[in-house]
XYZ file of N, CA and C in Angstrom:
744
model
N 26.559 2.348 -2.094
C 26.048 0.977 -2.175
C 24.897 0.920 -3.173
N 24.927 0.311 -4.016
C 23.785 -0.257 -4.985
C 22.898 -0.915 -4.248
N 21.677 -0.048 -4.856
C 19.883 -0.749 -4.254
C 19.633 -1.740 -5.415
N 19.338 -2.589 -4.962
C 18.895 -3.657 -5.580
C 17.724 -3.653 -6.248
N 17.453 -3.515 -7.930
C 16.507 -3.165 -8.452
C 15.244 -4.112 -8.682
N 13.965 -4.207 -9.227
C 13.467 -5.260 -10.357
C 12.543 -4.979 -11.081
N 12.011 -5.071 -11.418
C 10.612 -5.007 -12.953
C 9.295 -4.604 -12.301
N 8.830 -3.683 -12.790
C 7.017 -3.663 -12.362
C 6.143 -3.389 -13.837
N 5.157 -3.378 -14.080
C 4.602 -3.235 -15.547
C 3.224 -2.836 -15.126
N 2.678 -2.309 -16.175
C 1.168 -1.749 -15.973
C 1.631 -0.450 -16.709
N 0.655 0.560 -16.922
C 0.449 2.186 -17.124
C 0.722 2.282 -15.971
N -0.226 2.355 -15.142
C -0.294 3.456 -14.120
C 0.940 2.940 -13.349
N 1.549 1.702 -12.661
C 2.580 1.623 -11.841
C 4.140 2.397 -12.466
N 4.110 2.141 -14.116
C 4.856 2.806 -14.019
C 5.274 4.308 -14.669
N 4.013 5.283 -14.651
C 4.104 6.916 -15.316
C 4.263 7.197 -13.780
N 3.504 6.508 -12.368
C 3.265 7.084 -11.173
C 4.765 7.042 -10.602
N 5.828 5.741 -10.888
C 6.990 5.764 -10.598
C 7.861 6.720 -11.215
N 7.576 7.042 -12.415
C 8.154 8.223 -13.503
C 8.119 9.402 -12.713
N 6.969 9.944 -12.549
C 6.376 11.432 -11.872
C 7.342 11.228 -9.895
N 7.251 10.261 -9.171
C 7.951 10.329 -8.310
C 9.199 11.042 -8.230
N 9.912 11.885 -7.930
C 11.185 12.254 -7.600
C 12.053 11.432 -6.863
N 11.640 10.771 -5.985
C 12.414 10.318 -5.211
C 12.466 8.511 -5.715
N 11.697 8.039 -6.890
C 11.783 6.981 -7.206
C 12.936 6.969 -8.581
N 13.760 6.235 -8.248
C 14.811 5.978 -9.265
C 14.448 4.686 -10.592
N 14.307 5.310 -11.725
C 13.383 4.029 -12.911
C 15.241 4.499 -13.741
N 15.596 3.146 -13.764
C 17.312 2.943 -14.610
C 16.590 2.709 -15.858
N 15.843 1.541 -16.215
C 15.454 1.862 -17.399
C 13.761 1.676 -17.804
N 13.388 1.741 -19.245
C 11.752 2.148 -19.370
C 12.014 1.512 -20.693
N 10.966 0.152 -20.436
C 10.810 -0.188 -21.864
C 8.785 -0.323 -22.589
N 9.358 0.243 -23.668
C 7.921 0.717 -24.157
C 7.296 0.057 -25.303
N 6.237 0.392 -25.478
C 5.895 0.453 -27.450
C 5.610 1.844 -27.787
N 5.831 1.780 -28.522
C 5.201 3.011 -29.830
C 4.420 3.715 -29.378
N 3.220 2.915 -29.338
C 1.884 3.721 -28.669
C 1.757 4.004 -27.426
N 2.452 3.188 -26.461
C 2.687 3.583 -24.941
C 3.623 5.372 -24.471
N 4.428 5.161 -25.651
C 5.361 6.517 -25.769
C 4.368 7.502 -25.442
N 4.088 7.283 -26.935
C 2.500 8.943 -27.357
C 1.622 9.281 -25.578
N 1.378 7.584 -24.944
C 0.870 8.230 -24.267
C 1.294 8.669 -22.820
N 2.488 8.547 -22.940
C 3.422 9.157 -21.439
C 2.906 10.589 -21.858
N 3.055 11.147 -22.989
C 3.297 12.529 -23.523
C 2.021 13.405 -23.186
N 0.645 12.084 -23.605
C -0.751 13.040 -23.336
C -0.761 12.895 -22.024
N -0.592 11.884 -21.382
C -0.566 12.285 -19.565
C -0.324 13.510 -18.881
N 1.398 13.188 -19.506
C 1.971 14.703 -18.790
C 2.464 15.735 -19.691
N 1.457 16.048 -20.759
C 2.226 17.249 -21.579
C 3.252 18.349 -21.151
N 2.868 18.843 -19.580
C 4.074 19.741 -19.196
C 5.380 19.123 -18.551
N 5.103 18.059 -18.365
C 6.947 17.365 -17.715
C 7.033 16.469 -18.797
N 8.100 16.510 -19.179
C 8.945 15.238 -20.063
C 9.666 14.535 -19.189
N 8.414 12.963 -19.245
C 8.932 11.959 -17.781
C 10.103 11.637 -18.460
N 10.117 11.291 -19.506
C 11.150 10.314 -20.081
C 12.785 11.028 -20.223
N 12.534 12.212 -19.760
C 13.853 13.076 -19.633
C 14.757 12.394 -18.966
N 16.298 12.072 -19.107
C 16.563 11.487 -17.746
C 16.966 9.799 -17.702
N 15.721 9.053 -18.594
C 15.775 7.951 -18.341
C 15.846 7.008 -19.712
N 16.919 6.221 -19.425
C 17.363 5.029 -20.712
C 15.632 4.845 -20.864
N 15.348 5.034 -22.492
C 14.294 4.279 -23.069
C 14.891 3.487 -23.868
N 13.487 1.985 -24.066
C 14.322 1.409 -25.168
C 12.689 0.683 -25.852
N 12.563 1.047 -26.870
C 11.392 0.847 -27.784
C 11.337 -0.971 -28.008
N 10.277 -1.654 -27.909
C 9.809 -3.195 -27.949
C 8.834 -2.795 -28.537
N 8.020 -4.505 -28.984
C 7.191 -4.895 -29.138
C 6.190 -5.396 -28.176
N 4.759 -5.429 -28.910
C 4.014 -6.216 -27.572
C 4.807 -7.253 -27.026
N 5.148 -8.172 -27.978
C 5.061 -9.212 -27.837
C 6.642 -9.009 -27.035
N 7.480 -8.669 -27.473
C 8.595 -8.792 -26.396
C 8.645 -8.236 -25.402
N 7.568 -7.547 -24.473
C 7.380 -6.995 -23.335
C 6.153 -8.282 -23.022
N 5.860 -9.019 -23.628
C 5.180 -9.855 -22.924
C 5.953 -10.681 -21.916
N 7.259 -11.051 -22.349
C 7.835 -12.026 -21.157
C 8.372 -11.092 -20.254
N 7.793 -10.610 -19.713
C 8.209 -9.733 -18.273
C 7.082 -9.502 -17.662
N 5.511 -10.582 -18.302
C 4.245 -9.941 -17.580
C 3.371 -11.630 -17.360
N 4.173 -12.290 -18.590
C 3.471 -13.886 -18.462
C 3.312 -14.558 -17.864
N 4.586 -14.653 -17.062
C 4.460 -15.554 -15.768
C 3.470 -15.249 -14.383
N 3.062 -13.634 -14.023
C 2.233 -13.653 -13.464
C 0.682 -13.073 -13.644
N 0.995 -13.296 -15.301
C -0.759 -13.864 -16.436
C -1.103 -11.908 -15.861
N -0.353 -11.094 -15.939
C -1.493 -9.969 -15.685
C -1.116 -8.825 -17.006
N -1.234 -7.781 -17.477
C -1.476 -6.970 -18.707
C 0.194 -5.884 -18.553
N 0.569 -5.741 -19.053
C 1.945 -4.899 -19.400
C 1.006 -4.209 -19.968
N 0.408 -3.468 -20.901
C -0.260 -2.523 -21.577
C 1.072 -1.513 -22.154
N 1.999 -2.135 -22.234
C 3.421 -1.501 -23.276
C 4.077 -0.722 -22.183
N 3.803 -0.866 -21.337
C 4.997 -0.496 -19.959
C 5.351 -1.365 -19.080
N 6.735 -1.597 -19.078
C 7.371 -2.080 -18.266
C 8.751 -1.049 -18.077
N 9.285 -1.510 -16.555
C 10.454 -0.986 -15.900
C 10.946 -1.198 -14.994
N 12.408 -0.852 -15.273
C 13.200 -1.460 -13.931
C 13.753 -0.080 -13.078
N 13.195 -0.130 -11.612
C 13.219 0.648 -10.866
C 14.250 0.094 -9.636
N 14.465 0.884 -8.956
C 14.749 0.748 -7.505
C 14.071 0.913 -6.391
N 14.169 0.416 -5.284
C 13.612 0.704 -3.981
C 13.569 2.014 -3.642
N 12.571 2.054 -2.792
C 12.781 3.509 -2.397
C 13.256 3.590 -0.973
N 14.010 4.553 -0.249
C 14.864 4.512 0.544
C 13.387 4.422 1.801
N 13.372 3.642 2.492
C 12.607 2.773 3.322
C 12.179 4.039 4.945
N 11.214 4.625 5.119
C 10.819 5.943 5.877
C 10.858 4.982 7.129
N 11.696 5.777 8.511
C 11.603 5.112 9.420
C 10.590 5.434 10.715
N 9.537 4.237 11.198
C 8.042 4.725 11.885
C 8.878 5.240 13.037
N 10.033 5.501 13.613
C 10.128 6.141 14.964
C 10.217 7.469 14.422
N 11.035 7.967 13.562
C 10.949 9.000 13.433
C 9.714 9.745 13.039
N 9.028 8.987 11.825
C 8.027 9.366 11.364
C 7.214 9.946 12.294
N 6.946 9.344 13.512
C 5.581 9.368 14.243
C 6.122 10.811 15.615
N 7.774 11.236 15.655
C 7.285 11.904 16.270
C 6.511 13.240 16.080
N 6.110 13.733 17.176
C 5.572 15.451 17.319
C 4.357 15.371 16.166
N 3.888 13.893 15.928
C 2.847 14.160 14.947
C 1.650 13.389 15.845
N 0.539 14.569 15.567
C -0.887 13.965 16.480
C -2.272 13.263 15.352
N -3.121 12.760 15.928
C -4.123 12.486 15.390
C -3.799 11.344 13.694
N -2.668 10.304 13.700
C -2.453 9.841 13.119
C -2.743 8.555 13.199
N -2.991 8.076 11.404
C -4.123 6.975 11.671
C -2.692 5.847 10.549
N -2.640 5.021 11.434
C -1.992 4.256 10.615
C -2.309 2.151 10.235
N -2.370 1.923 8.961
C -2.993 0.793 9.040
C -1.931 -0.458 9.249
N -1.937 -1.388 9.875
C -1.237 -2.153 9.861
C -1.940 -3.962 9.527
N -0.909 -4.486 8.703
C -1.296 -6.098 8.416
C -0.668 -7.552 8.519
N -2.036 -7.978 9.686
C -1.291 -9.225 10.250
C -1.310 -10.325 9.680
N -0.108 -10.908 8.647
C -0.708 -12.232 8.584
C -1.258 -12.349 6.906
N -1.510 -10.586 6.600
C -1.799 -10.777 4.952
C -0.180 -10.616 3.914
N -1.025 -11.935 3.636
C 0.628 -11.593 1.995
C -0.080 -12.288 0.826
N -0.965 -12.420 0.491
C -1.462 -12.127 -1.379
C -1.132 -10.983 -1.865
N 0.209 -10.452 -2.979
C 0.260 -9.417 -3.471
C -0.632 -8.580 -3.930
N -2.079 -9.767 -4.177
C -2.807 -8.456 -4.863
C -3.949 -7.546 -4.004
N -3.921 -8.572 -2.979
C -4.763 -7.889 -1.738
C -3.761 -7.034 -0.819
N -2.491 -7.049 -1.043
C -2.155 -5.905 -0.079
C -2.072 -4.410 -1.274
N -1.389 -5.121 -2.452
C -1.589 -3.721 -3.625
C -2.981 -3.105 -3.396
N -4.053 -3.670 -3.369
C -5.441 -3.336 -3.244
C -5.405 -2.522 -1.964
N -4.851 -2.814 -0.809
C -5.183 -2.450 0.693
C -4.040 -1.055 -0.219
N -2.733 -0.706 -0.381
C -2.398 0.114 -0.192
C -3.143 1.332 -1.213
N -3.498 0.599 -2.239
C -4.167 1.671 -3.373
C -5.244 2.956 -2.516
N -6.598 1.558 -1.445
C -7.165 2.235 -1.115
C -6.690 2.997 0.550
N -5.928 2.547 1.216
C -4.785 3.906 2.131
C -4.679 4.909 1.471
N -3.750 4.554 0.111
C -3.345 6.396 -0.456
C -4.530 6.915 -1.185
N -5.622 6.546 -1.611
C -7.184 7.667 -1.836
C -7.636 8.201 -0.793
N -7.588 7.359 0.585
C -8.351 8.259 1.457
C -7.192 8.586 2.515
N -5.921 9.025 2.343
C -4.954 9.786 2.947
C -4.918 9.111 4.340
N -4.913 7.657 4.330
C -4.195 7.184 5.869
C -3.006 7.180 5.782
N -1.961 7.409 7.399
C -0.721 8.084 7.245
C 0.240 7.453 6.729
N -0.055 6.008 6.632
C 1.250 4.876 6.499
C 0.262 3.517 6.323
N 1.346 2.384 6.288
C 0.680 1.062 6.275
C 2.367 0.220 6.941
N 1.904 -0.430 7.844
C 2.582 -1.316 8.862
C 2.871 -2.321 8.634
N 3.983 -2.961 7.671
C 3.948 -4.630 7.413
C 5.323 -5.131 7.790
N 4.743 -6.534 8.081
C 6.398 -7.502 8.604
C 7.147 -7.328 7.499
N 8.197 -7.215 7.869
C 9.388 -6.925 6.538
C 9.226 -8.503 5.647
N 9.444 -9.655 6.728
C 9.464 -11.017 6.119
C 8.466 -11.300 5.150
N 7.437 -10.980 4.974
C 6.604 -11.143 4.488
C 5.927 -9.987 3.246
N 6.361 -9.130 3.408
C 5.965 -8.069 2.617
C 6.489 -8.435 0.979
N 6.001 -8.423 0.398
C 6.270 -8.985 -1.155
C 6.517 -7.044 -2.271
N 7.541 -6.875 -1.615
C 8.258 -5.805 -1.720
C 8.580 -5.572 -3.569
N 8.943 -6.311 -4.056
C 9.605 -6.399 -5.215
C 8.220 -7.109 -5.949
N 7.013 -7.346 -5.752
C 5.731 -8.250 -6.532
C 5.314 -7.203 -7.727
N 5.549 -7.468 -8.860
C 4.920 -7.268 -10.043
C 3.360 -7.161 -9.882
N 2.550 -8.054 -9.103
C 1.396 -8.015 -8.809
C 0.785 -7.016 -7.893
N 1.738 -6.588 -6.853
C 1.684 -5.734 -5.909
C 1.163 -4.909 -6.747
N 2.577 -4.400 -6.907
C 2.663 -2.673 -7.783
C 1.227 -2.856 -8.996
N 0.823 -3.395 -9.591
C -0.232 -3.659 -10.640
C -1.733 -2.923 -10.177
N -1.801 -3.897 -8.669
C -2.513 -3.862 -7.810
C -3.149 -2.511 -7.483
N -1.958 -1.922 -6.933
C -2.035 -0.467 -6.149
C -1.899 0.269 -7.582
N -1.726 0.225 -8.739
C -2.155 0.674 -9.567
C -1.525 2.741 -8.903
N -0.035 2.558 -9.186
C 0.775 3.508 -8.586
C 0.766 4.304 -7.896
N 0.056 4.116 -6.518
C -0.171 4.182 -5.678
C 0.676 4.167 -4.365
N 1.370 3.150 -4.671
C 2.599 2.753 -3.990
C 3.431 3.715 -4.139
N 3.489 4.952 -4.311
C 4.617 5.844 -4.348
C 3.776 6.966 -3.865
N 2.885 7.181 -3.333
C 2.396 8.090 -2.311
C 2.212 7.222 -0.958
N 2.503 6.318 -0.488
C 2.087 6.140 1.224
C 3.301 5.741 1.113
N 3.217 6.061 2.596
C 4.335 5.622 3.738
C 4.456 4.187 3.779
N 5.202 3.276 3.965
C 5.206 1.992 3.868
C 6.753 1.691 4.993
N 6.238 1.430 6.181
C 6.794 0.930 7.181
C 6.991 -0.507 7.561
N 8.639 -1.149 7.245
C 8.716 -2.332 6.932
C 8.996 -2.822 8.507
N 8.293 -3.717 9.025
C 9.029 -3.812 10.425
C 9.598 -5.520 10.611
N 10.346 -5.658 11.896
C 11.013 -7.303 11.255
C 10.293 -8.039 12.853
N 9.070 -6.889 13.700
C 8.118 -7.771 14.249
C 7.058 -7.104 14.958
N 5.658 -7.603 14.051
C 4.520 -6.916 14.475
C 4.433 -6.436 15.847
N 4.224 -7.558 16.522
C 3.652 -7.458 18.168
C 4.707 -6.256 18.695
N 6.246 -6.621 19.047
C 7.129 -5.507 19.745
C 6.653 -3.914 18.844
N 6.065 -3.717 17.528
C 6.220 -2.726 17.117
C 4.415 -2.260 17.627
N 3.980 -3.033 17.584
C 2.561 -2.347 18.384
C 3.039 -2.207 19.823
N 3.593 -2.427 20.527
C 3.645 -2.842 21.881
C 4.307 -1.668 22.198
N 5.761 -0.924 21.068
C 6.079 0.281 21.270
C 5.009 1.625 21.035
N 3.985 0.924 19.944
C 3.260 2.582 19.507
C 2.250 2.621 20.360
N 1.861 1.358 21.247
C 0.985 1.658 22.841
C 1.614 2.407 23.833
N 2.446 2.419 23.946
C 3.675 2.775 24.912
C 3.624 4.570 24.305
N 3.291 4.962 23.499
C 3.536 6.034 22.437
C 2.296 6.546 22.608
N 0.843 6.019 23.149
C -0.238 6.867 22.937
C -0.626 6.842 21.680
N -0.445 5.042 20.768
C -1.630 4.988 20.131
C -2.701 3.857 20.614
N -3.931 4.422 19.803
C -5.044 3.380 20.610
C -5.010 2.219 19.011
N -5.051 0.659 19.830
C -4.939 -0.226 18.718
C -6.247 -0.833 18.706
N -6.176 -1.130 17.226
C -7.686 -1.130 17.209
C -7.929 -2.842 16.147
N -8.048 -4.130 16.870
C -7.991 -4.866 16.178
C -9.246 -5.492 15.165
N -9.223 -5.630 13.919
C -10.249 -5.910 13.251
C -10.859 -7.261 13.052
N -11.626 -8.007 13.766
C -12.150 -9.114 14.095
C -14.066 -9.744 13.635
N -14.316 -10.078 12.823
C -15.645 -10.466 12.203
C -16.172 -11.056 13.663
N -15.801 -11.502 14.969
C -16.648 -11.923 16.488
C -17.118 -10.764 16.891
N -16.044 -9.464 16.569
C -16.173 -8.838 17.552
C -17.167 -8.155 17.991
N -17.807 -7.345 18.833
C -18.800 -7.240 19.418
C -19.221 -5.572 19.017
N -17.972 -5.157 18.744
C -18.166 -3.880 18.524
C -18.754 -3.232 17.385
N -18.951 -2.516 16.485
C -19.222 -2.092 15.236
C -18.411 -0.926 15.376
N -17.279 -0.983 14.215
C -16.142 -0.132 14.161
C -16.714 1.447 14.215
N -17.753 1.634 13.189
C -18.652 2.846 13.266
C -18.967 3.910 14.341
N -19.148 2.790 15.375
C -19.416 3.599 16.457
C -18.295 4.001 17.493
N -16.928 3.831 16.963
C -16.360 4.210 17.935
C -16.171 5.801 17.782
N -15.782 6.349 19.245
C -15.166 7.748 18.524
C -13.608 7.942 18.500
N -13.475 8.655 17.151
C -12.315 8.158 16.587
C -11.226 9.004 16.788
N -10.645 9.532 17.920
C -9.444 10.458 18.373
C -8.297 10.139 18.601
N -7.114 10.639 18.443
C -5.950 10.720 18.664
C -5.103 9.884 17.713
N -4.416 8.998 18.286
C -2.820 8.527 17.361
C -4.004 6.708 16.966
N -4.483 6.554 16.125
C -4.865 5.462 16.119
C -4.073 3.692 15.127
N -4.058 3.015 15.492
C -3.965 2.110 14.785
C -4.650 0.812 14.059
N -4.937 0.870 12.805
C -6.134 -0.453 12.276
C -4.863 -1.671 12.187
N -5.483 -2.737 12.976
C -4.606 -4.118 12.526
C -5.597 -4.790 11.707
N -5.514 -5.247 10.532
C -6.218 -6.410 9.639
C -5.220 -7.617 9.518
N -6.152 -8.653 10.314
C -5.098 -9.834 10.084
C -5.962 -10.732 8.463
N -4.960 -11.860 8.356
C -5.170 -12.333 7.137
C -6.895 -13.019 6.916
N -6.948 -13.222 5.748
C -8.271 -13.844 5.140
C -8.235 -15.202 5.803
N -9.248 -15.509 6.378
C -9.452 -16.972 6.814
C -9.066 -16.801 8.301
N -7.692 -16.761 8.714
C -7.465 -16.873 9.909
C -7.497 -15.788 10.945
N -7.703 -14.867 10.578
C -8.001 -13.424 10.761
C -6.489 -13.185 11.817
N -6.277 -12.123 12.551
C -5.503 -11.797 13.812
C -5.100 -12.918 14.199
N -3.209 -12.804 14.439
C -2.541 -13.876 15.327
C -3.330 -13.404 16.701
N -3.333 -14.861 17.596
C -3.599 -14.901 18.506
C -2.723 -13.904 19.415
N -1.710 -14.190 19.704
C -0.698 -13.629 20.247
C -1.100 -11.575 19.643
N -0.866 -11.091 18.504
C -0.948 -9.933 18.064
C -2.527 -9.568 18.944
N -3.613 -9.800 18.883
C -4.551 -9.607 19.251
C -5.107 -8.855 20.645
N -4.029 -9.450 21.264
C -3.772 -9.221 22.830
C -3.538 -7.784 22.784
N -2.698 -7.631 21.884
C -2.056 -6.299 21.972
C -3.254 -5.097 21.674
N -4.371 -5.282 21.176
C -5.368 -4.273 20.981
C -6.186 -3.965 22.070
N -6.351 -2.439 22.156
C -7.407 -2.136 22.964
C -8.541 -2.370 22.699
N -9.236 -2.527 21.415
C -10.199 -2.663 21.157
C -10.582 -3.659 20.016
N -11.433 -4.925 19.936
C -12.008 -5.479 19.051
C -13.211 -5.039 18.372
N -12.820 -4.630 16.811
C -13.964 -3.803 16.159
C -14.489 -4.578 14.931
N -15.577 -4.628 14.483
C -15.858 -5.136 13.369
C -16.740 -4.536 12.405
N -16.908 -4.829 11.039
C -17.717 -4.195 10.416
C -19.006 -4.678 10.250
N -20.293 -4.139 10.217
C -21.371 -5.107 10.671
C -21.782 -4.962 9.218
N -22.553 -6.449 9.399
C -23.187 -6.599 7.882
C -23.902 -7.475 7.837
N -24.510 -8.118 6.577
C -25.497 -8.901 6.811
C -25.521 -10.043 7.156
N -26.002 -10.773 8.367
C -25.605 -11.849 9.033
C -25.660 -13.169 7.881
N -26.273 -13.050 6.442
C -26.256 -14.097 5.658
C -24.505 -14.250 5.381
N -23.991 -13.156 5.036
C -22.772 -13.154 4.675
C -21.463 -13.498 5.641
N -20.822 -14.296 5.012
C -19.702 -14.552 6.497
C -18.647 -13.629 6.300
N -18.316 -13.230 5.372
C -16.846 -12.167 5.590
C -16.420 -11.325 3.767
N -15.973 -10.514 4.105
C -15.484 -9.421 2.913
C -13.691 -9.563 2.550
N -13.957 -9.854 1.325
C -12.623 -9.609 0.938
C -11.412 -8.412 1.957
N -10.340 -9.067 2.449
C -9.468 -7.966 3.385
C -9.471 -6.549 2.514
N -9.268 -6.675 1.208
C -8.882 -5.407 0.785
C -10.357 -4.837 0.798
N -11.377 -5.135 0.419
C -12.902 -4.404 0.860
C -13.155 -4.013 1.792
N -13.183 -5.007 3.258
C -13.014 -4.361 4.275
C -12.159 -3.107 4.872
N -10.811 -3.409 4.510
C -9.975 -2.005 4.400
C -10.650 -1.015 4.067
N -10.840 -1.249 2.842
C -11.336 0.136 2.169
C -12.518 0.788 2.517
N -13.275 0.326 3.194
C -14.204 0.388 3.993
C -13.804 1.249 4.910
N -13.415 0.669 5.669
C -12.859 1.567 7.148
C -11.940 2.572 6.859
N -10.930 2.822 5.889
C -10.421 3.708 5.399
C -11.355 4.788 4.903
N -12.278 4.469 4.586
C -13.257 5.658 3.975
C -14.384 6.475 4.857
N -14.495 5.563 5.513
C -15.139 6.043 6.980
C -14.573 7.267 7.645
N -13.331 6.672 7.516
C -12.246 7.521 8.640
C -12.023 8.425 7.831
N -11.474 8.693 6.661
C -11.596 9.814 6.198
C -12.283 11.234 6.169
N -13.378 10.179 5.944
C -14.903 11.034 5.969
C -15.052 11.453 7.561
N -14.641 11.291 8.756
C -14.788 11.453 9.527
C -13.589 12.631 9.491
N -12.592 12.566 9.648
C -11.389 13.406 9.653
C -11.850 14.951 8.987
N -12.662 14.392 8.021
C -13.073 15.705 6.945
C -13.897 16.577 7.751
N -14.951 15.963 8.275
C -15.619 16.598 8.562
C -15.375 17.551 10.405
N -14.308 16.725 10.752
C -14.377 17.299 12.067
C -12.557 18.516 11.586
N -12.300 18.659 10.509
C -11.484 19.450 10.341
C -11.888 20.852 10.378
């Protein structure tokens, strides 16, 4: 069966899709100067081994980047999906796993942002409604700045039943809420955990919310009312890291 392909552009989204093994790029369209620099990247692998190139201009790699106004920098390509990792299996016989999940966010460039900063500080996966996940976004992939081909990316077709199973599983859910009372900082941070970030503005469905053991927030200065989702992420992603590190 044929995977259904489409376009991503940037450098980095697509040398990081190149270097993937398991990511399939049908074709790679370039300039001149974009070539030279696949080559200084990776002087010891020849990405382009393998794969239809076909030499453009700026300007004719511009209409594959105009419509959503962001930079081709002389790469563009048409890739395929990658065969989709499934969270039951994933999660068994594995302990102390931190996985982020998002309620309610779909701006491509704030979830590219949320996944960029997951895969720097090695959280295990990222949790999104299939319906909503902007899977195929040019902006995405830009975003995460190729990134997107190191995390786990668990598509599910419904938040709540899929938290409701990984409680059931012995993880602790941990919902992220600007009321909440807690300061995420201070919790201590053991076993199978889960971060929910619901969307900008409306934060956590009501309904999803229920499902957490714990309401955590990041404290800050009471002048300020709230942090960009992907800041906040990255925030708490770095925390936890740094925590993981040190108790290794």
């Amino acid at each position: 069966m044929n995977k259904s392909t489409f376009f991503i552009v940037g450098q980095h989204p697509v040398i990081e899709a190149l270097k993937n093994p398991k990511r399939k790029v049908l074709k790679l369209f370039l300039t001149e100067e974009s070539k030279k620099n696949i080559h200084r990247k990776s002087p010891r692998k020849n990405l382009l081994e393998d794969v239809k190139v076909y030499f453009k201009t700026k300007k004719e790699l511009d209409k594959y980047s105009t419509k959503e106004n962001i930079q081709h920098q002389g790469y563009v390509a048409e890739i395929e999906k990658l065969d989709q990792p499934i969270l039951k299996e994933y999660i068994k016989n594995k302990q102390n796993l931190t996985l982020a999940c998002l309620d309610g966010v779909t701006d491509p460039r704030n979830i590219g942002s949320i996944i960029r900063s997951a895969a720097a500080f090695k959280i295990d996966g990222l949790i999104v409604k299939e319906r909503h996940f902007p899977s195929e976004s040019k902006l995405m992939f830009k975003a995460a700045s190729g990134c997107i081909e190191y995390l786990n990316i668990f598509e599910v077709s419904n938040i709540n039943s899929t938290l409701k199973n990984l409680k059931d599983k012995n993880f602790w859910i941990y919902g992220f809420d600007s009321e909440a009372k807690k300061n995420f900082s201070d919790i201590k941070w053991e076993g199978n955990s889960i971060l929910v970030f619901g969307s900008e503005g409306e934060g956590m469905h009501k309904h999803t919310s229920k499902y957490a053991d714990f309401h955590v927030k990041i404290e800050m200065n009471d002048q300020i009312e709230s942090l960009n989702i992907s800041n906040s992420a990255a925030i708490v992603f770095h925390h936890l890291s740094y925590l993981k590190k040190n108790l290794d």
